[in-house]
mmCIF file of C-alpha atoms in Angstrom:
data_model
loop_
_atom_site.group_PDB
_atom_site.id
_atom_site.type_symbol
_atom_site.label_atom_id
_atom_site.label_comp_id
_atom_site.label_asym_id
_atom_site.label_seq_id
_atom_site.Cartn_x
_atom_site.Cartn_y
_atom_site.Cartn_z
ATOM 1 C CA MET A 1 30.463 -34.410 19.372
ATOM 2 C CA VAL A 2 30.421 -30.760 18.345
ATOM 3 C CA GLN A 3 33.792 -28.873 18.320
ATOM 4 C CA LEU A 4 34.180 -24.979 18.426
ATOM 5 C CA THR A 5 37.057 -23.255 16.945
ATOM 6 C CA ARG A 6 37.822 -19.514 16.868
ATOM 7 C CA GLU A 7 40.134 -17.982 14.239
ATOM 8 C CA HIS A 8 40.368 -14.624 12.637
ATOM 9 C CA GLY A 9 37.590 -13.196 14.796
ATOM 10 C CA ARG A 10 35.049 -16.014 13.527
ATOM 11 C CA THR A 11 33.656 -18.933 15.490
ATOM 12 C CA THR A 12 33.255 -22.245 13.561
ATOM 13 C CA PHE A 13 31.748 -25.518 14.435
ATOM 14 C CA ARG A 14 32.456 -29.033 13.147
ATOM 15 C CA ALA A 15 29.945 -31.928 13.949
ATOM 16 C CA GLY A 16 30.932 -35.156 12.254
ATOM 17 C CA GLY A 17 31.188 -34.328 8.515
ATOM 18 C CA ALA A 18 29.337 -30.886 8.838
ATOM 19 C CA SER A 19 30.889 -27.652 9.429
ATOM 20 C CA GLY A 20 29.887 -23.976 9.433
ATOM 21 C CA VAL A 21 30.233 -20.376 10.966
ATOM 22 C CA VAL A 22 28.547 -19.350 14.051
ATOM 23 C CA ARG A 23 26.904 -16.101 13.585
ATOM 24 C CA PRO A 24 25.917 -14.599 16.965
ATOM 25 C CA ARG A 25 23.874 -11.754 15.521
ATOM 26 C CA MET A 26 21.964 -14.061 13.261
ATOM 27 C CA LEU A 27 21.174 -16.327 16.345
ATOM 28 C CA ALA A 28 20.116 -13.396 18.446
ATOM 29 C CA VAL A 29 17.804 -12.157 15.714
ATOM 30 C CA GLY A 30 16.411 -15.299 15.295
ATOM 31 C CA LEU A 31 15.543 -15.802 18.937
ATOM 32 C CA VAL A 32 14.125 -12.336 19.092
ATOM 33 C CA LEU A 33 11.959 -13.061 16.250
ATOM 34 C CA LEU A 34 10.879 -16.423 17.590
ATOM 35 C CA VAL A 35 9.517 -14.343 20.588
ATOM 36 C CA VAL A 36 7.938 -11.924 18.177
ATOM 37 C CA VAL A 37 6.212 -14.725 16.629
ATOM 38 C CA LEU A 38 4.972 -16.423 19.770
ATOM 39 C CA VAL A 39 3.373 -13.239 21.063
ATOM 40 C CA PRO A 40 0.723 -12.563 18.398
ATOM 41 C CA PHE A 41 0.206 -16.375 18.088
ATOM 42 C CA CYS A 42 -0.666 -16.863 21.577
ATOM 43 C CA TYR A 43 -2.729 -13.626 21.891
ATOM 44 C CA GLY A 44 -4.593 -14.362 18.802
ATOM 45 C CA MET A 45 -6.132 -17.301 20.356
ATOM 46 C CA THR A 46 -7.520 -15.272 23.202
ATOM 47 C CA ILE A 47 -9.328 -12.517 21.216
ATOM 48 C CA GLY A 48 -12.363 -12.916 19.411
ATOM 49 C CA SER A 49 -16.250 -12.633 19.800
ATOM 50 C CA PHE A 50 -15.806 -15.123 22.770
ATOM 51 C CA PRO A 51 -12.763 -13.876 24.721
ATOM 52 C CA ILE A 52 -10.697 -16.532 26.337
ATOM 53 C CA SER A 53 -7.946 -15.943 28.861
ATOM 54 C CA PHE A 54 -4.561 -17.345 28.326
ATOM 55 C CA GLY A 55 -4.945 -19.753 30.974
ATOM 56 C CA GLY A 56 -8.224 -20.976 29.470
ATOM 57 C CA VAL A 57 -6.540 -21.306 26.104
ATOM 58 C CA VAL A 58 -3.746 -23.551 27.450
ATOM 59 C CA ARG A 59 -6.254 -25.696 29.274
ATOM 60 C CA ALA A 60 -8.519 -25.917 26.168
ATOM 61 C CA LEU A 61 -5.376 -27.022 23.940
ATOM 62 C CA PHE A 62 -5.112 -30.014 26.423
ATOM 63 C CA GLY A 63 -8.990 -30.593 26.326
ATOM 64 C CA ALA A 64 -9.667 -29.327 29.524
ATOM 65 C CA GLY A 65 -11.929 -26.555 30.587
ATOM 66 C CA GLU A 66 -15.384 -25.728 29.186
ATOM 67 C CA PRO A 67 -16.590 -27.736 26.150
ATOM 68 C CA GLY A 68 -17.255 -24.433 24.047
ATOM 69 C CA ALA A 69 -13.773 -23.083 24.796
ATOM 70 C CA VAL A 70 -12.351 -26.248 23.739
ATOM 71 C CA TYR A 71 -14.113 -26.202 20.415
ATOM 72 C CA ILE A 72 -13.558 -22.688 19.784
ATOM 73 C CA VAL A 73 -9.644 -22.962 20.595
ATOM 74 C CA GLN A 74 -9.125 -26.536 18.835
ATOM 75 C CA GLU A 75 -11.281 -26.097 15.958
ATOM 76 C CA LEU A 76 -11.449 -22.408 15.086
ATOM 77 C CA ARG A 77 -8.465 -20.434 16.648
ATOM 78 C CA LEU A 78 -5.756 -22.827 16.668
ATOM 79 C CA PRO A 79 -6.108 -23.770 12.791
ATOM 80 C CA ARG A 80 -6.249 -19.957 12.059
ATOM 81 C CA ALA A 81 -3.127 -19.294 14.254
ATOM 82 C CA LEU A 82 -1.152 -22.083 12.615
ATOM 83 C CA ALA A 83 -2.307 -21.290 9.124
ATOM 84 C CA GLY A 84 -0.708 -17.750 9.734
ATOM 85 C CA LEU A 85 2.444 -19.143 11.272
ATOM 86 C CA LEU A 86 3.112 -21.723 8.743
ATOM 87 C CA ALA A 87 2.192 -19.587 5.785
ATOM 88 C CA GLY A 88 4.419 -16.817 6.902
ATOM 89 C CA LEU A 89 7.267 -19.324 7.199
ATOM 90 C CA ALA A 90 6.806 -20.713 3.892
ATOM 91 C CA PHE A 91 6.319 -17.423 2.188
ATOM 92 C CA GLY A 92 9.552 -15.950 3.847
ATOM 93 C CA MET A 93 11.705 -18.988 2.922
ATOM 94 C CA ALA A 94 10.330 -19.154 -0.540
ATOM 95 C CA GLY A 95 11.091 -15.463 -0.995
ATOM 96 C CA ALA A 96 14.620 -15.850 0.262
ATOM 97 C CA ILE A 97 15.163 -18.751 -2.215
ATOM 98 C CA PHE A 98 13.801 -16.634 -5.114
ATOM 99 C CA GLN A 99 15.831 -13.626 -4.295
ATOM 100 C CA THR A 100 19.030 -15.420 -3.671
ATOM 101 C CA VAL A 101 18.934 -17.687 -6.817
ATOM 102 C CA THR A 102 17.799 -14.701 -9.231
ATOM 103 C CA ARG A 103 20.072 -12.236 -7.135
ATOM 104 C CA ASN A 104 17.263 -9.852 -7.306
ATOM 105 C CA PRO A 105 15.424 -8.381 -4.211
ATOM 106 C CA LEU A 106 12.347 -8.036 -6.409
ATOM 107 C CA ALA A 107 11.873 -11.634 -7.111
ATOM 108 C CA SER A 108 9.259 -13.394 -5.191
ATOM 109 C CA PRO A 109 6.505 -15.776 -5.598
ATOM 110 C CA ASP A 110 3.667 -12.839 -5.983
ATOM 111 C CA ILE A 111 5.730 -11.164 -8.465
ATOM 112 C CA VAL A 112 6.917 -13.823 -10.812
ATOM 113 C CA GLY A 113 3.314 -15.568 -11.179
ATOM 114 C CA VAL A 114 3.309 -18.308 -8.748
ATOM 115 C CA ASN A 115 0.691 -16.741 -6.397
ATOM 116 C CA ALA A 116 -1.312 -15.608 -9.494
ATOM 117 C CA GLY A 117 -1.489 -19.121 -11.074
ATOM 118 C CA ALA A 118 -2.777 -20.623 -7.814
ATOM 119 C CA ALA A 119 -5.360 -17.865 -7.559
ATOM 120 C CA ALA A 120 -6.440 -18.306 -11.239
ATOM 121 C CA LEU A 121 -7.252 -21.982 -10.711
ATOM 122 C CA VAL A 122 -8.951 -21.570 -7.411
ATOM 123 C CA VAL A 123 -11.070 -18.820 -8.787
ATOM 124 C CA ALA A 124 -12.009 -21.066 -11.800
ATOM 125 C CA GLY A 125 -12.910 -23.763 -9.244
ATOM 126 C CA ILE A 126 -15.308 -21.490 -7.477
ATOM 127 C CA THR A 127 -16.743 -19.969 -10.449
ATOM 128 C CA PHE A 128 -17.514 -23.243 -12.338
ATOM 129 C CA ASP A 129 -18.243 -25.177 -9.018
ATOM 130 C CA PHE A 130 -15.539 -27.969 -9.734
ATOM 131 C CA GLY A 131 -13.996 -27.409 -6.355
ATOM 132 C CA SER A 132 -12.110 -24.741 -4.316
ATOM 133 C CA GLY A 133 -9.859 -27.005 -2.202
ATOM 134 C CA THR A 134 -6.277 -26.739 -1.234
ATOM 135 C CA TRP A 135 -5.155 -28.859 -4.238
ATOM 136 C CA LEU A 136 -6.535 -26.698 -6.734
ATOM 137 C CA GLY A 137 -4.200 -23.740 -5.450
ATOM 138 C CA VAL A 138 -1.085 -26.251 -5.341
ATOM 139 C CA ALA A 139 -1.790 -27.342 -8.982
ATOM 140 C CA GLY A 140 -2.231 -23.703 -10.195
ATOM 141 C CA GLY A 141 0.877 -22.479 -8.542
ATOM 142 C CA ILE A 142 3.137 -25.351 -9.599
ATOM 143 C CA GLY A 143 1.815 -25.135 -13.166
ATOM 144 C CA ALA A 144 2.530 -21.408 -13.385
ATOM 145 C CA GLY A 145 6.091 -22.068 -11.850
ATOM 146 C CA LEU A 146 6.642 -24.797 -14.415
ATOM 147 C CA VAL A 147 5.618 -22.367 -17.414
ATOM 148 C CA VAL A 148 7.823 -19.688 -15.946
ATOM 149 C CA TYR A 149 10.880 -21.848 -15.733
ATOM 150 C CA VAL A 150 10.467 -23.481 -19.310
ATOM 151 C CA LEU A 151 9.950 -20.190 -20.954
ATOM 152 C CA SER A 152 12.866 -18.588 -19.143
ATOM 153 C CA TRP A 153 15.079 -21.578 -20.049
ATOM 154 C CA ARG A 154 17.884 -20.661 -22.674
ATOM 155 C CA ARG A 155 20.794 -23.188 -21.768
ATOM 156 C CA GLY A 156 20.026 -22.200 -18.374
ATOM 157 C CA THR A 157 18.177 -19.538 -16.770
ATOM 158 C CA THR A 158 19.052 -16.088 -15.425
ATOM 159 C CA GLY A 159 17.518 -13.943 -12.955
ATOM 160 C CA TYR A 160 16.343 -10.983 -15.212
ATOM 161 C CA ARG A 161 14.788 -13.377 -17.749
ATOM 162 C CA PHE A 162 13.100 -15.468 -14.997
ATOM 163 C CA ILE A 163 11.667 -12.461 -13.399
ATOM 164 C CA LEU A 164 10.462 -10.898 -16.820
ATOM 165 C CA VAL A 165 8.738 -14.080 -17.997
ATOM 166 C CA GLY A 166 7.215 -14.385 -14.438
ATOM 167 C CA VAL A 167 5.813 -10.882 -14.774
ATOM 168 C CA GLY A 168 4.269 -11.829 -17.893
ATOM 169 C CA VAL A 169 2.773 -15.070 -16.610
ATOM 170 C CA ALA A 170 1.638 -13.224 -13.515
ATOM 171 C CA ALA A 171 -0.182 -10.640 -15.782
ATOM 172 C CA MET A 172 -1.768 -13.449 -17.802
ATOM 173 C CA CYS A 173 -3.110 -15.385 -14.874
ATOM 174 C CA THR A 174 -4.390 -12.066 -13.235
ATOM 175 C CA SER A 175 -6.373 -11.342 -16.474
ATOM 176 C CA ILE A 176 -7.813 -14.889 -16.480
ATOM 177 C CA THR A 177 -8.859 -14.287 -12.805
ATOM 178 C CA ASP A 178 -10.389 -10.883 -13.615
ATOM 179 C CA PHE A 179 -12.364 -12.597 -16.434
ATOM 180 C CA LEU A 180 -13.580 -15.239 -14.131
ATOM 181 C CA MET A 181 -14.739 -12.752 -11.609
ATOM 182 C CA THR A 182 -16.987 -11.047 -14.144
ATOM 183 C CA LYS A 183 -18.636 -14.411 -14.998
ATOM 184 C CA ALA A 184 -19.152 -15.638 -11.384
ATOM 185 C CA GLN A 185 -22.554 -14.947 -9.410
ATOM 186 C CA VAL A 186 -22.504 -12.402 -6.730
ATOM 187 C CA PHE A 187 -22.006 -14.761 -3.895
ATOM 188 C CA GLU A 188 -19.178 -16.745 -5.777
ATOM 189 C CA ALA A 189 -17.523 -13.339 -6.541
ATOM 190 C CA GLN A 190 -17.489 -12.427 -2.787
ATOM 191 C CA ARG A 191 -16.041 -15.745 -1.821
ATOM 192 C CA ALA A 192 -13.395 -15.487 -4.440
ATOM 193 C CA MET A 193 -12.571 -11.890 -3.516
ATOM 194 C CA GLY A 194 -12.009 -12.897 0.099
ATOM 195 C CA TRP A 195 -9.595 -15.504 -0.812
ATOM 196 C CA LEU A 196 -7.759 -13.441 -3.450
ATOM 197 C CA VAL A 197 -6.825 -10.782 -0.791
ATOM 198 C CA GLY A 198 -5.243 -13.347 1.537
ATOM 199 C CA SER A 199 -7.517 -14.336 4.569
ATOM 200 C CA LEU A 200 -6.929 -16.560 7.750
ATOM 201 C CA ASN A 201 -10.799 -16.278 8.310
ATOM 202 C CA ASP A 202 -12.486 -19.710 8.795
ATOM 203 C CA ARG A 203 -9.428 -21.696 8.361
ATOM 204 C CA GLU A 204 -9.784 -25.520 8.917
ATOM 205 C CA TRP A 205 -7.417 -28.334 9.697
ATOM 206 C CA SER A 206 -7.873 -29.839 6.268
ATOM 207 C CA GLN A 207 -6.277 -26.470 4.724
ATOM 208 C CA VAL A 208 -3.505 -26.477 7.355
ATOM 209 C CA GLN A 209 -2.480 -30.192 7.395
ATOM 210 C CA PRO A 210 -1.159 -30.152 3.603
ATOM 211 C CA LEU A 211 0.980 -26.983 4.535
ATOM 212 C CA MET A 212 2.448 -28.626 7.589
ATOM 213 C CA VAL A 213 3.445 -31.673 5.341
ATOM 214 C CA ALA A 214 5.052 -29.352 2.814
ATOM 215 C CA LEU A 215 7.134 -27.637 5.469
ATOM 216 C CA VAL A 216 8.248 -30.781 6.963
ATOM 217 C CA VAL A 217 9.564 -31.999 3.367
ATOM 218 C CA CYS A 218 10.826 -28.717 2.026
ATOM 219 C CA THR A 219 12.491 -27.214 4.962
ATOM 220 C CA PRO A 220 15.001 -30.054 5.380
ATOM 221 C CA VAL A 221 15.778 -29.953 1.695
ATOM 222 C CA ALA A 222 16.188 -26.025 1.632
ATOM 223 C CA VAL A 223 18.541 -26.256 4.627
ATOM 224 C CA VAL A 224 20.691 -29.015 2.991
ATOM 225 C CA LEU A 225 20.871 -26.856 -0.244
ATOM 226 C CA GLY A 226 21.791 -23.786 1.734
ATOM 227 C CA PRO A 227 25.390 -23.996 0.778
ATOM 228 C CA TRP A 228 24.563 -24.082 -2.894
ATOM 229 C CA LEU A 229 22.186 -20.961 -2.162
ATOM 230 C CA ARG A 230 25.030 -19.125 -0.741
ATOM 231 C CA GLN A 231 27.365 -20.003 -3.581
ATOM 232 C CA LEU A 232 24.750 -18.937 -6.305
ATOM 233 C CA GLN A 233 24.736 -15.717 -4.640
ATOM 234 C CA LEU A 234 28.173 -14.981 -5.632
ATOM 235 C CA GLY A 235 27.410 -15.610 -9.128
ATOM 236 C CA ASP A 236 27.070 -18.604 -11.582
ATOM 237 C CA GLU A 237 30.717 -18.411 -12.801
ATOM 238 C CA VAL A 238 31.919 -18.406 -9.061
ATOM 239 C CA ALA A 239 29.643 -21.214 -8.192
ATOM 240 C CA VAL A 240 30.721 -23.462 -11.195
ATOM 241 C CA GLY A 241 34.458 -22.776 -9.933
ATOM 242 C CA LEU A 242 33.395 -23.895 -6.380
ATOM 243 C CA GLY A 243 32.028 -27.000 -7.643
ATOM 244 C CA THR A 244 28.235 -26.254 -7.759
ATOM 245 C CA PRO A 245 26.111 -28.057 -10.149
ATOM 246 C CA VAL A 246 24.475 -24.710 -11.240
ATOM 247 C CA ARG A 247 21.656 -25.850 -13.615
ATOM 248 C CA PHE A 248 20.664 -28.701 -11.028
ATOM 249 C CA ALA A 249 20.851 -26.287 -8.195
ATOM 250 C CA HIS A 250 18.700 -23.769 -9.805
ATOM 251 C CA LEU A 251 15.989 -26.256 -10.779
ATOM 252 C CA THR A 252 16.040 -27.910 -7.143
ATOM 253 C CA LEU A 253 16.038 -24.696 -5.267
ATOM 254 C CA LEU A 254 13.274 -23.163 -7.533
ATOM 255 C CA VAL A 255 11.146 -26.245 -7.195
ATOM 256 C CA THR A 256 11.535 -26.051 -3.425
ATOM 257 C CA GLY A 257 10.532 -22.591 -3.302
ATOM 258 C CA VAL A 258 7.608 -22.885 -5.612
ATOM 259 C CA CYS A 259 6.419 -25.810 -3.480
ATOM 260 C CA LEU A 260 6.511 -23.783 -0.385
ATOM 261 C CA ALA A 261 4.768 -20.617 -1.945
ATOM 262 C CA THR A 262 2.015 -22.922 -3.510
ATOM 263 C CA PHE A 263 1.059 -24.547 -0.317
ATOM 264 C CA ALA A 264 1.277 -21.448 1.570
ATOM 265 C CA THR A 265 -0.997 -19.603 -0.965
ATOM 266 C CA ALA A 266 -3.427 -22.758 -0.839
ATOM 267 C CA ALA A 267 -3.759 -22.467 2.774
ATOM 268 C CA ALA A 268 -4.069 -18.785 3.312
ATOM 269 C CA GLY A 269 -4.480 -17.162 -0.099
ATOM 270 C CA PRO A 270 -2.096 -15.012 -1.932
ATOM 271 C CA VAL A 271 -1.247 -12.853 1.003
ATOM 272 C CA LEU A 272 0.407 -9.561 -0.547
ATOM 273 C CA PHE A 273 4.145 -8.857 -0.370
ATOM 274 C CA VAL A 274 4.989 -11.361 2.550
ATOM 275 C CA ALA A 275 7.440 -13.181 0.289
ATOM 276 C CA LEU A 276 8.840 -10.005 -1.047
ATOM 277 C CA VAL A 277 9.624 -8.004 2.128
ATOM 278 C CA SER A 278 10.346 -10.776 4.809
ATOM 279 C CA PRO A 279 13.857 -11.694 3.229
ATOM 280 C CA GLN A 280 14.667 -8.083 2.942
ATOM 281 C CA ILE A 281 13.935 -7.164 6.365
ATOM 282 C CA ALA A 282 15.649 -10.421 7.526
ATOM 283 C CA GLN A 283 18.652 -9.585 5.536
ATOM 284 C CA ARG A 284 18.974 -6.154 7.056
ATOM 285 C CA LEU A 285 18.386 -7.341 10.549
ATOM 286 C CA THR A 286 21.186 -9.896 10.332
ATOM 287 C CA GLY A 287 23.507 -7.712 8.300
ATOM 288 C CA MET A 288 24.081 -10.696 5.905
ATOM 289 C CA ALA A 289 25.100 -10.428 2.374
ATOM 290 C CA TRP A 290 22.123 -12.470 1.231
ATOM 291 C CA PRO A 291 18.548 -13.227 2.839
ATOM 292 C CA PRO A 292 18.997 -15.917 5.638
ATOM 293 C CA MET A 293 16.340 -18.545 4.923
ATOM 294 C CA ILE A 294 15.137 -19.476 8.474
ATOM 295 C CA VAL A 295 15.335 -15.974 9.622
ATOM 296 C CA SER A 296 13.205 -14.891 6.634
ATOM 297 C CA GLY A 297 10.507 -17.434 7.284
ATOM 298 C CA LEU A 298 10.438 -16.352 10.943
ATOM 299 C CA THR A 299 9.957 -12.696 9.721
ATOM 300 C CA GLY A 300 7.081 -13.707 7.322
ATOM 301 C CA SER A 301 5.303 -15.550 10.190
ATOM 302 C CA ALA A 302 5.802 -12.404 12.520
ATOM 303 C CA VAL A 303 4.338 -10.223 9.662
ATOM 304 C CA ILE A 304 1.214 -12.433 8.977
ATOM 305 C CA LEU A 305 0.346 -12.969 12.599
ATOM 306 C CA THR A 306 0.957 -9.397 13.501
ATOM 307 C CA ALA A 307 -1.253 -8.180 10.498
ATOM 308 C CA ASP A 308 -3.934 -10.802 11.625
ATOM 309 C CA VAL A 309 -4.018 -9.314 15.092
ATOM 310 C CA LEU A 310 -4.328 -5.763 13.549
ATOM 311 C CA THR A 311 -7.081 -6.696 11.347
ATOM 312 C CA ARG A 312 -9.045 -8.178 14.308
ATOM 313 C CA HIS A 313 -8.729 -5.037 16.399
ATOM 314 C CA ILE A 314 -9.154 -2.507 13.478
ATOM 315 C CA LEU A 315 -12.658 -3.873 12.411
ATOM 316 C CA PRO A 316 -13.480 -6.860 14.616
ATOM 317 C CA SER A 317 -16.919 -7.380 13.214
ATOM 318 C CA ALA A 318 -15.961 -7.037 9.640
ATOM 319 C CA GLN A 319 -13.425 -10.021 9.497
ATOM 320 C CA LEU A 320 -11.054 -7.875 7.454
ATOM 321 C CA PRO A 321 -8.728 -10.046 5.366
ATOM 322 C CA VAL A 322 -5.070 -10.130 6.603
ATOM 323 C CA GLY A 323 -3.966 -9.413 3.102
ATOM 324 C CA VAL A 324 -5.292 -5.850 3.347
ATOM 325 C CA VAL A 325 -2.884 -5.003 6.015
ATOM 326 C CA THR A 326 0.247 -6.809 4.412
ATOM 327 C CA GLY A 327 -0.585 -5.052 1.281
ATOM 328 C CA ALA A 328 -0.639 -1.615 2.856
ATOM 329 C CA LEU A 329 2.739 -2.196 4.580
ATOM 330 C CA GLY A 330 4.276 -4.040 1.772
ATOM 331 C CA ALA A 331 3.635 -1.529 -0.968
ATOM 332 C CA PRO A 332 5.830 1.340 0.659
ATOM 333 C CA VAL A 333 8.695 -1.235 1.038
ATOM 334 C CA LEU A 334 8.352 -2.221 -2.724
ATOM 335 C CA LEU A 335 8.711 1.469 -3.709
ATOM 336 C CA TRP A 336 11.501 1.682 -1.441
ATOM 337 C CA LEU A 337 13.313 -1.246 -3.056
ATOM 338 C CA LEU A 338 12.517 0.129 -6.625
ATOM 339 C CA THR A 339 13.889 3.599 -5.712
ATOM 340 C CA ARG A 340 17.141 1.934 -4.392
ATOM 341 C CA ARG A 341 17.896 -0.065 -7.464
#
């Protein structure tokens, strides 16, 4: 049974052993973002070289209608749309975790080397022909995250040291990627370049399914650890006073964030700036003191799906990577954040 109580202008709930504060503004923003996500998600499945009406898409999802339309929707457009939705959700949540743990709005997987590590190993697989699958990206991202954490550890880890070490690891991985690109054949280099920018083109179920599993596992973990995340935002000393196991909380939350970012990168490529800007947009929309995790994820999904629809309208025949639009939109936001600090 859920019990609601209003005291001092705030509404709280209690359900069994769980309790919390009801934030109407955050709920309203979340519902609006859910609609904003669904609009490009549904619209994206209707456009392409073979236009299909919304009713035709719905029928095709259930296996009805023309066989050609069923194949296009179920095997081509639905994996693409789900890859964008789930990758945005994972990137946004990972960015919120990184920025809250480090207490720095510039901390995100694409800044601290996680995405660069995934990219380096995937490009190596393409160049030397030992594979280019999802698991190479996952291994590269987790490996880079582990290196950053170990090198930044000094009886604990601090935000500024974690970011500085991450920037160094990102630069190293980017240099490796650039070197590999010079050694690759023309076809391999083109294939790698399309992936490096971040693209939803030609997504398959084999690329989407691991990301779905990662979100099913990591999202409940992140939600359960939410109280620790909010306490860490107050500072390590205050968090210790509140009974938070700071070192274990840092490790668990960063591992969760790294896993979300690496699986998203493996599915959609290192889509630029989504993990950086989504938490900041969500924080300002909700008026919270920290980036709200689920709202950040919905913001990330809205950014990627909207960017994908824009790329398909700007140059429909060129199959423009979605990372081109997110990079063009994210760079001014990054400059704005830098000038504010």
